[in-house]
Short mmCIF file of N, CA and C in Angstrom, two decimals:
data_model
loop_
_atom_site.label_atom_id
_atom_site.label_comp_id
_atom_site.label_asym_id
_atom_site.label_seq_id
_atom_site.Cartn_x
_atom_site.Cartn_y
_atom_site.Cartn_z
N UNK A 1 -21.59 -18.01 1.04
CA UNK A 1 -22.04 -19.32 0.96
C UNK A 1 -20.81 -20.58 0.77
N UNK A 2 -20.78 -21.71 1.78
CA UNK A 2 -20.30 -22.53 1.70
C UNK A 2 -20.98 -23.91 0.88
N UNK A 3 -19.81 -24.46 0.10
CA UNK A 3 -20.49 -25.52 -0.33
C UNK A 3 -19.79 -26.39 -0.69
N UNK A 4 -19.56 -27.69 -0.31
CA UNK A 4 -18.69 -28.54 -0.16
C UNK A 4 -17.42 -28.18 0.09
N UNK A 5 -17.41 -27.58 1.24
CA UNK A 5 -15.92 -26.96 1.91
C UNK A 5 -15.33 -25.85 0.75
N UNK A 6 -16.42 -25.51 -0.14
CA UNK A 6 -15.94 -24.21 -0.98
C UNK A 6 -16.22 -23.18 -0.72
N UNK A 7 -15.57 -21.96 -0.88
CA UNK A 7 -16.43 -20.69 -0.72
C UNK A 7 -16.98 -20.07 -2.24
N UNK A 8 -18.45 -19.89 -2.30
CA UNK A 8 -18.94 -19.93 -3.59
C UNK A 8 -19.50 -18.14 -3.52
N UNK A 9 -18.80 -17.30 -4.46
CA UNK A 9 -19.44 -16.11 -4.09
C UNK A 9 -20.23 -15.80 -5.19
N UNK A 10 -21.35 -15.27 -4.75
CA UNK A 10 -22.55 -14.97 -5.55
C UNK A 10 -22.20 -13.71 -6.05
N UNK A 11 -22.09 -13.23 -7.58
CA UNK A 11 -21.86 -12.04 -8.10
C UNK A 11 -23.03 -11.00 -7.64
N UNK A 12 -22.76 -9.49 -7.35
CA UNK A 12 -24.28 -9.10 -7.78
C UNK A 12 -23.28 -7.35 -8.05
N UNK A 13 -24.18 -6.44 -8.61
CA UNK A 13 -23.65 -5.72 -9.39
C UNK A 13 -25.02 -4.66 -8.64
N UNK A 14 -24.20 -3.65 -8.31
CA UNK A 14 -25.34 -2.49 -8.14
C UNK A 14 -24.85 -0.99 -8.70
N UNK A 15 -26.08 -0.23 -9.13
CA UNK A 15 -26.04 0.54 -9.90
C UNK A 15 -26.47 1.68 -9.15
N UNK A 16 -25.63 2.72 -8.94
CA UNK A 16 -26.33 3.93 -8.14
C UNK A 16 -26.10 5.18 -9.14
N UNK A 17 -27.10 5.70 -9.32
CA UNK A 17 -27.56 6.81 -10.31
C UNK A 17 -27.91 8.06 -9.52
N UNK A 18 -28.03 9.32 -10.57
CA UNK A 18 -28.64 10.39 -10.21
C UNK A 18 -30.00 10.38 -11.20
N UNK A 19 -30.87 10.90 -10.83
CA UNK A 19 -32.11 11.13 -11.15
C UNK A 19 -31.98 12.43 -12.82
N UNK A 20 -31.67 11.68 -13.68
CA UNK A 20 -31.15 12.82 -14.46
C UNK A 20 -32.26 12.50 -15.64
N UNK A 21 -32.55 13.64 -16.66
CA UNK A 21 -33.34 13.74 -18.04
C UNK A 21 -32.87 12.71 -18.92
N UNK A 22 -31.40 13.02 -19.00
CA UNK A 22 -30.85 12.20 -20.18
C UNK A 22 -29.96 11.06 -19.94
N UNK A 23 -30.32 10.39 -18.35
CA UNK A 23 -29.61 9.26 -18.40
C UNK A 23 -31.19 8.10 -17.32
N UNK A 24 -31.53 7.24 -18.57
CA UNK A 24 -32.21 6.21 -18.29
C UNK A 24 -31.59 4.92 -17.45
N UNK A 25 -31.88 5.13 -15.70
CA UNK A 25 -31.21 4.16 -15.23
C UNK A 25 -31.71 2.68 -15.79
N UNK A 26 -32.70 2.43 -16.09
CA UNK A 26 -33.13 1.22 -16.13
C UNK A 26 -32.48 0.41 -17.67
N UNK A 27 -32.23 1.10 -18.64
CA UNK A 27 -31.41 1.32 -19.96
C UNK A 27 -30.21 0.63 -19.85
N UNK A 28 -29.41 1.40 -18.70
CA UNK A 28 -28.34 1.48 -18.21
C UNK A 28 -28.18 -0.54 -17.96
N UNK A 29 -29.07 -0.62 -17.04
CA UNK A 29 -29.49 -1.92 -15.92
C UNK A 29 -29.48 -2.95 -17.23
N UNK A 30 -30.41 -2.96 -17.86
CA UNK A 30 -30.65 -3.66 -19.19
C UNK A 30 -29.40 -4.04 -20.02
N UNK A 31 -28.64 -3.01 -20.40
CA UNK A 31 -27.44 -3.03 -20.93
C UNK A 31 -26.39 -4.01 -20.47
N UNK A 32 -26.09 -3.65 -19.11
CA UNK A 32 -25.46 -4.62 -18.17
C UNK A 32 -25.70 -5.81 -17.93
N UNK A 33 -26.90 -5.97 -17.60
CA UNK A 33 -27.06 -7.59 -17.88
C UNK A 33 -27.17 -7.98 -18.98
N UNK A 34 -27.28 -7.63 -20.27
CA UNK A 34 -27.20 -8.29 -21.64
C UNK A 34 -26.06 -8.50 -21.72
N UNK A 35 -24.74 -7.65 -20.92
CA UNK A 35 -23.55 -7.90 -21.13
C UNK A 35 -23.14 -9.11 -20.35
N UNK A 36 -23.75 -9.21 -19.40
CA UNK A 36 -23.04 -10.18 -17.92
C UNK A 36 -23.95 -11.13 -17.95
N UNK A 37 -25.14 -11.08 -17.92
CA UNK A 37 -25.83 -12.04 -17.50
C UNK A 37 -26.06 -12.14 -16.00
N UNK A 38 -25.64 -11.16 -15.21
CA UNK A 38 -25.95 -10.66 -13.95
C UNK A 38 -27.32 -9.61 -13.19
N UNK A 39 -27.78 -9.73 -12.35
CA UNK A 39 -28.63 -9.45 -12.43
C UNK A 39 -28.28 -8.26 -11.68
N UNK A 40 -28.91 -7.07 -11.69
CA UNK A 40 -28.07 -5.46 -11.39
C UNK A 40 -29.71 -5.06 -10.39
N UNK A 41 -28.88 -4.56 -9.20
CA UNK A 41 -29.85 -3.80 -8.17
C UNK A 41 -29.68 -2.24 -8.31
N UNK A 42 -30.72 -1.62 -8.75
CA UNK A 42 -30.68 -0.44 -9.09
C UNK A 42 -30.65 0.40 -7.39
N UNK A 43 -29.84 1.45 -7.17
CA UNK A 43 -29.82 2.28 -5.73
C UNK A 43 -29.94 3.62 -5.94
N UNK A 44 -30.29 4.12 -4.93
CA UNK A 44 -30.24 5.96 -5.14
C UNK A 44 -28.96 6.21 -5.47
N UNK A 45 -28.75 7.43 -5.30
CA UNK A 45 -27.61 8.27 -5.51
C UNK A 45 -26.73 7.80 -4.53
N UNK A 46 -25.35 7.27 -4.81
CA UNK A 46 -24.91 6.63 -3.84
C UNK A 46 -24.43 7.44 -2.57
N UNK A 47 -23.86 8.65 -2.76
CA UNK A 47 -23.86 9.24 -1.46
C UNK A 47 -24.89 9.97 -0.54
N UNK A 48 -25.90 9.54 -0.67
CA UNK A 48 -27.46 9.91 -0.24
C UNK A 48 -27.09 9.60 1.28
N UNK A 49 -26.62 8.02 0.97
CA UNK A 49 -26.79 7.54 2.36
C UNK A 49 -25.50 7.45 3.39
N UNK A 50 -24.69 8.68 2.81
CA UNK A 50 -23.33 8.83 3.31
C UNK A 50 -22.96 10.42 3.78
N UNK A 51 -24.01 11.13 4.26
CA UNK A 51 -23.90 12.61 4.04
C UNK A 51 -23.60 12.96 5.69
N UNK A 52 -22.29 13.17 5.75
CA UNK A 52 -21.63 13.41 6.83
C UNK A 52 -20.45 14.12 6.68
N UNK A 53 -20.09 15.00 7.82
CA UNK A 53 -18.77 15.92 7.96
C UNK A 53 -17.47 14.88 7.23
N UNK A 54 -17.55 13.69 7.76
CA UNK A 54 -15.97 13.16 7.69
C UNK A 54 -16.27 12.64 6.13
N UNK A 55 -17.04 11.98 5.61
CA UNK A 55 -17.14 11.65 3.87
C UNK A 55 -17.17 13.06 3.31
N UNK A 56 -17.50 14.13 3.82
CA UNK A 56 -17.45 15.15 2.92
C UNK A 56 -16.22 16.09 2.86
N UNK A 57 -15.63 15.74 4.07
CA UNK A 57 -14.03 16.16 4.19
C UNK A 57 -12.89 15.31 3.64
N UNK A 58 -13.44 14.23 3.70
CA UNK A 58 -12.24 12.92 2.62
C UNK A 58 -12.77 13.50 1.25
N UNK A 59 -13.73 13.74 0.61
CA UNK A 59 -13.95 14.12 -0.52
C UNK A 59 -13.47 15.07 -1.01
N UNK A 60 -13.42 16.47 -0.04
CA UNK A 60 -12.90 17.52 -0.16
C UNK A 60 -11.31 17.29 -0.54
N UNK A 61 -10.61 16.16 0.19
CA UNK A 61 -9.50 16.06 -0.06
C UNK A 61 -8.70 15.67 -1.40
N UNK A 62 -9.76 15.44 -2.06
CA UNK A 62 -9.73 14.84 -3.41
C UNK A 62 -9.43 15.61 -4.28
N UNK A 63 -10.22 16.89 -4.33
CA UNK A 63 -10.09 17.94 -5.32
C UNK A 63 -8.87 18.34 -5.88
N UNK A 64 -8.81 18.35 -7.18
CA UNK A 64 -7.49 18.87 -7.59
C UNK A 64 -7.51 20.59 -7.72
N UNK A 65 -6.72 21.12 -7.29
CA UNK A 65 -6.95 22.62 -7.35
C UNK A 65 -6.05 23.15 -8.20
N UNK A 66 -4.72 22.55 -8.91
CA UNK A 66 -3.71 22.95 -9.47
C UNK A 66 -3.23 21.88 -10.70
N UNK A 67 -4.14 21.97 -11.76
CA UNK A 67 -4.08 21.05 -12.83
C UNK A 67 -2.71 20.63 -13.19
N UNK A 68 -1.47 21.44 -13.16
CA UNK A 68 0.07 21.26 -13.09
C UNK A 68 0.29 20.49 -12.18
N UNK A 69 -0.19 20.48 -10.86
CA UNK A 69 0.18 19.56 -10.06
C UNK A 69 -1.16 18.56 -9.30
N UNK A 70 -1.50 18.10 -10.08
CA UNK A 70 -2.77 17.16 -9.79
C UNK A 70 -2.57 16.51 -8.52
N UNK A 71 -1.27 16.23 -8.12
CA UNK A 71 -0.96 14.94 -6.91
C UNK A 71 -0.62 15.53 -5.90
N UNK A 72 -0.46 17.42 -6.13
CA UNK A 72 -0.19 18.07 -4.74
C UNK A 72 -1.16 17.82 -3.49
N UNK A 73 -0.68 17.46 -2.49
CA UNK A 73 -1.77 17.37 -1.34
C UNK A 73 -2.49 18.82 -1.15
N UNK A 74 -3.54 19.01 -0.81
CA UNK A 74 -4.19 20.04 -0.34
C UNK A 74 -4.53 20.73 0.96
N UNK A 75 -4.76 21.52 1.25
CA UNK A 75 -5.66 22.42 2.51
C UNK A 75 -6.85 22.55 2.15
N UNK A 76 -7.74 22.32 2.85
CA UNK A 76 -9.15 22.55 2.63
C UNK A 76 -9.72 23.44 3.91
N UNK A 77 -10.41 23.95 3.51
CA UNK A 77 -11.10 25.33 4.32
C UNK A 77 -12.19 24.75 5.14
N UNK A 78 -13.30 25.38 5.71
CA UNK A 78 -14.00 25.21 6.53
C UNK A 78 -15.27 25.05 5.16
N UNK A 79 -15.16 26.21 4.10
CA UNK A 79 -16.09 26.46 3.41
C UNK A 79 -16.19 25.42 2.36
N UNK A 80 -14.89 24.73 1.82
CA UNK A 80 -14.93 23.53 1.11
C UNK A 80 -15.47 22.29 1.80
N UNK A 81 -15.59 22.23 3.12
CA UNK A 81 -16.45 21.39 3.58
C UNK A 81 -17.70 21.15 3.81
N UNK A 82 -18.17 22.61 3.73
CA UNK A 82 -19.50 23.06 3.18
C UNK A 82 -19.80 22.72 2.17
N UNK A 83 -19.13 23.14 1.11
CA UNK A 83 -19.33 23.08 -0.07
C UNK A 83 -19.74 21.60 -0.35
N UNK A 84 -18.90 20.42 -0.12
CA UNK A 84 -18.89 19.07 -0.70
C UNK A 84 -20.40 18.68 0.17
N UNK A 85 -20.41 19.15 1.66
CA UNK A 85 -21.94 19.10 2.36
C UNK A 85 -23.07 19.13 1.72
N UNK A 86 -23.04 20.02 1.27
CA UNK A 86 -24.04 20.75 -0.15
C UNK A 86 -24.12 19.76 -1.08
N UNK A 87 -23.20 19.28 -1.73
CA UNK A 87 -23.12 18.56 -2.85
C UNK A 87 -23.57 17.33 -2.46
N UNK A 88 -23.61 16.81 -1.33
CA UNK A 88 -23.77 15.64 -0.78
C UNK A 88 -25.42 15.55 -0.17
N UNK A 89 -25.73 16.53 -0.28
CA UNK A 89 -27.17 16.95 0.42
C UNK A 89 -28.15 17.04 -0.97
N UNK A 90 -27.73 17.67 -1.70
CA UNK A 90 -28.11 17.95 -3.11
C UNK A 90 -27.16 17.97 -4.09
N UNK A 91 -27.29 16.66 -4.71
CA UNK A 91 -26.45 16.47 -6.07
C UNK A 91 -26.61 17.31 -6.95
N UNK A 92 -25.85 18.18 -7.27
CA UNK A 92 -26.09 18.97 -8.50
C UNK A 92 -24.54 18.78 -9.71
N UNK A 93 -24.36 19.24 -10.83
CA UNK A 93 -23.09 19.20 -11.13
C UNK A 93 -21.99 19.91 -11.07
N UNK A 94 -21.29 18.94 -10.45
CA UNK A 94 -20.02 19.77 -9.59
C UNK A 94 -18.60 20.47 -10.63
N UNK A 95 -18.47 21.77 -10.33
CA UNK A 95 -17.53 22.20 -11.63
C UNK A 95 -16.21 22.18 -10.94
N UNK A 96 -15.77 21.46 -10.14
CA UNK A 96 -14.62 20.61 -9.71
C UNK A 96 -14.01 19.43 -10.42
N UNK A 97 -12.75 19.33 -10.53
CA UNK A 97 -12.17 18.21 -10.57
C UNK A 97 -11.71 17.38 -9.33
N UNK A 98 -11.96 16.10 -9.58
CA UNK A 98 -11.61 15.24 -8.59
C UNK A 98 -10.29 14.02 -8.98
N UNK A 99 -9.62 14.19 -8.15
CA UNK A 99 -8.28 12.81 -8.27
C UNK A 99 -9.05 11.21 -8.12
N UNK A 100 -9.36 10.90 -9.33
CA UNK A 100 -10.33 9.49 -9.79
C UNK A 100 -9.72 8.49 -8.90
N UNK A 101 -8.41 8.45 -8.25
CA UNK A 101 -7.89 7.61 -7.63
C UNK A 101 -7.82 7.63 -6.32
N UNK A 102 -7.77 8.71 -5.78
CA UNK A 102 -8.34 9.05 -4.49
C UNK A 102 -9.40 9.21 -4.05
N UNK A 103 -10.56 9.26 -4.94
CA UNK A 103 -11.73 9.39 -4.72
C UNK A 103 -12.21 8.22 -4.78
N UNK A 104 -12.16 7.12 -5.63
CA UNK A 104 -12.07 5.48 -5.34
C UNK A 104 -11.76 4.86 -3.99
N UNK A 105 -10.79 5.28 -3.73
CA UNK A 105 -9.88 5.17 -2.34
C UNK A 105 -11.18 5.83 -1.06
N UNK A 106 -11.74 6.76 -1.46
CA UNK A 106 -12.79 7.16 -0.62
C UNK A 106 -14.25 6.20 -0.15
N UNK A 107 -14.64 5.76 -1.84
CA UNK A 107 -15.63 5.15 -1.99
C UNK A 107 -15.31 3.37 -1.67
N UNK A 108 -13.89 3.07 -1.99
CA UNK A 108 -13.84 1.62 -1.48
C UNK A 108 -14.36 1.74 0.12
N UNK A 109 -13.93 2.58 1.01
CA UNK A 109 -14.36 2.28 2.18
C UNK A 109 -15.58 1.95 2.83
N UNK A 110 -16.73 2.48 1.66
CA UNK A 110 -17.84 2.21 2.13
C UNK A 110 -18.67 0.86 1.28
N UNK A 111 -17.38 0.44 0.96
CA UNK A 111 -18.52 -0.45 -0.16
C UNK A 111 -18.22 -2.19 0.07
N UNK A 112 -18.93 -3.06 -0.05
CA UNK A 112 -18.93 -4.35 -0.09
C UNK A 112 -18.21 -4.75 -0.82
N UNK A 113 -16.81 -5.39 -0.82
CA UNK A 113 -16.12 -6.25 -1.15
C UNK A 113 -16.44 -7.44 -2.55
N UNK A 114 -17.32 -7.69 -2.06
CA UNK A 114 -17.74 -8.92 -2.88
C UNK A 114 -18.99 -8.65 -3.91
N UNK A 115 -18.68 -7.54 -4.57
CA UNK A 115 -19.93 -6.79 -5.40
C UNK A 115 -19.13 -6.03 -5.91
N UNK A 116 -19.91 -5.63 -7.73
CA UNK A 116 -19.10 -4.68 -8.43
C UNK A 116 -20.20 -3.49 -8.09
N UNK A 117 -19.67 -2.38 -7.78
CA UNK A 117 -20.66 -1.21 -7.63
C UNK A 117 -20.07 -0.22 -8.76
N UNK A 118 -21.35 0.13 -9.64
CA UNK A 118 -21.00 1.59 -10.97
C UNK A 118 -21.88 2.28 -10.19
N UNK A 119 -21.15 3.66 -10.17
CA UNK A 119 -21.49 4.63 -9.32
C UNK A 119 -21.45 6.06 -10.49
N UNK A 120 -22.27 6.17 -10.74
CA UNK A 120 -22.72 7.21 -11.81
C UNK A 120 -23.00 8.50 -10.95
N UNK A 121 -21.91 9.52 -11.09
CA UNK A 121 -21.71 10.58 -10.03
C UNK A 121 -22.07 11.92 -11.05
N UNK A 122 -22.14 13.27 -9.84
CA UNK A 122 -22.03 14.15 -10.77
C UNK A 122 -20.68 15.28 -10.61
N UNK A 123 -19.86 14.41 -10.21
CA UNK A 123 -18.42 15.25 -10.17
C UNK A 123 -17.68 14.50 -11.15
N UNK A 124 -16.67 15.37 -11.51
CA UNK A 124 -15.93 15.25 -12.83
C UNK A 124 -14.37 14.35 -11.96
N UNK A 125 -14.51 13.10 -12.32
CA UNK A 125 -13.37 12.16 -11.99
C UNK A 125 -12.29 12.45 -13.01
N UNK A 126 -10.95 12.45 -12.68
CA UNK A 126 -10.02 12.43 -13.73
C UNK A 126 -8.71 11.94 -12.97
N UNK A 127 -7.97 10.89 -13.82
CA UNK A 127 -6.89 10.32 -13.72
C UNK A 127 -5.23 10.82 -13.86
#
């Protein structure tokens, strides 16, 4: 939106979440709104709209396989790719560690840069 030759950005916050019995997204929404005063838009699980082999492969490459060398580039197999596709299609608690920095690079490619995106995930992200 342009107003008197100045760009005004309308802030949005998107909250992506899983349907979990121990997490009430409306409570999270209310809490964030009370802190910020910004309206929160609840969306379905983030990766639900990005179920494809390209995203699954990018996510697979963010896995941490060696805890002593977490930044080591890994080679993934076709089975790794299929496992990530299954996690995208049917989110369950993953028993893998993911490099949080590399993971957020994957998600940033998919996001609107003029909004805050809070993604509650079933993956263990570490930094």
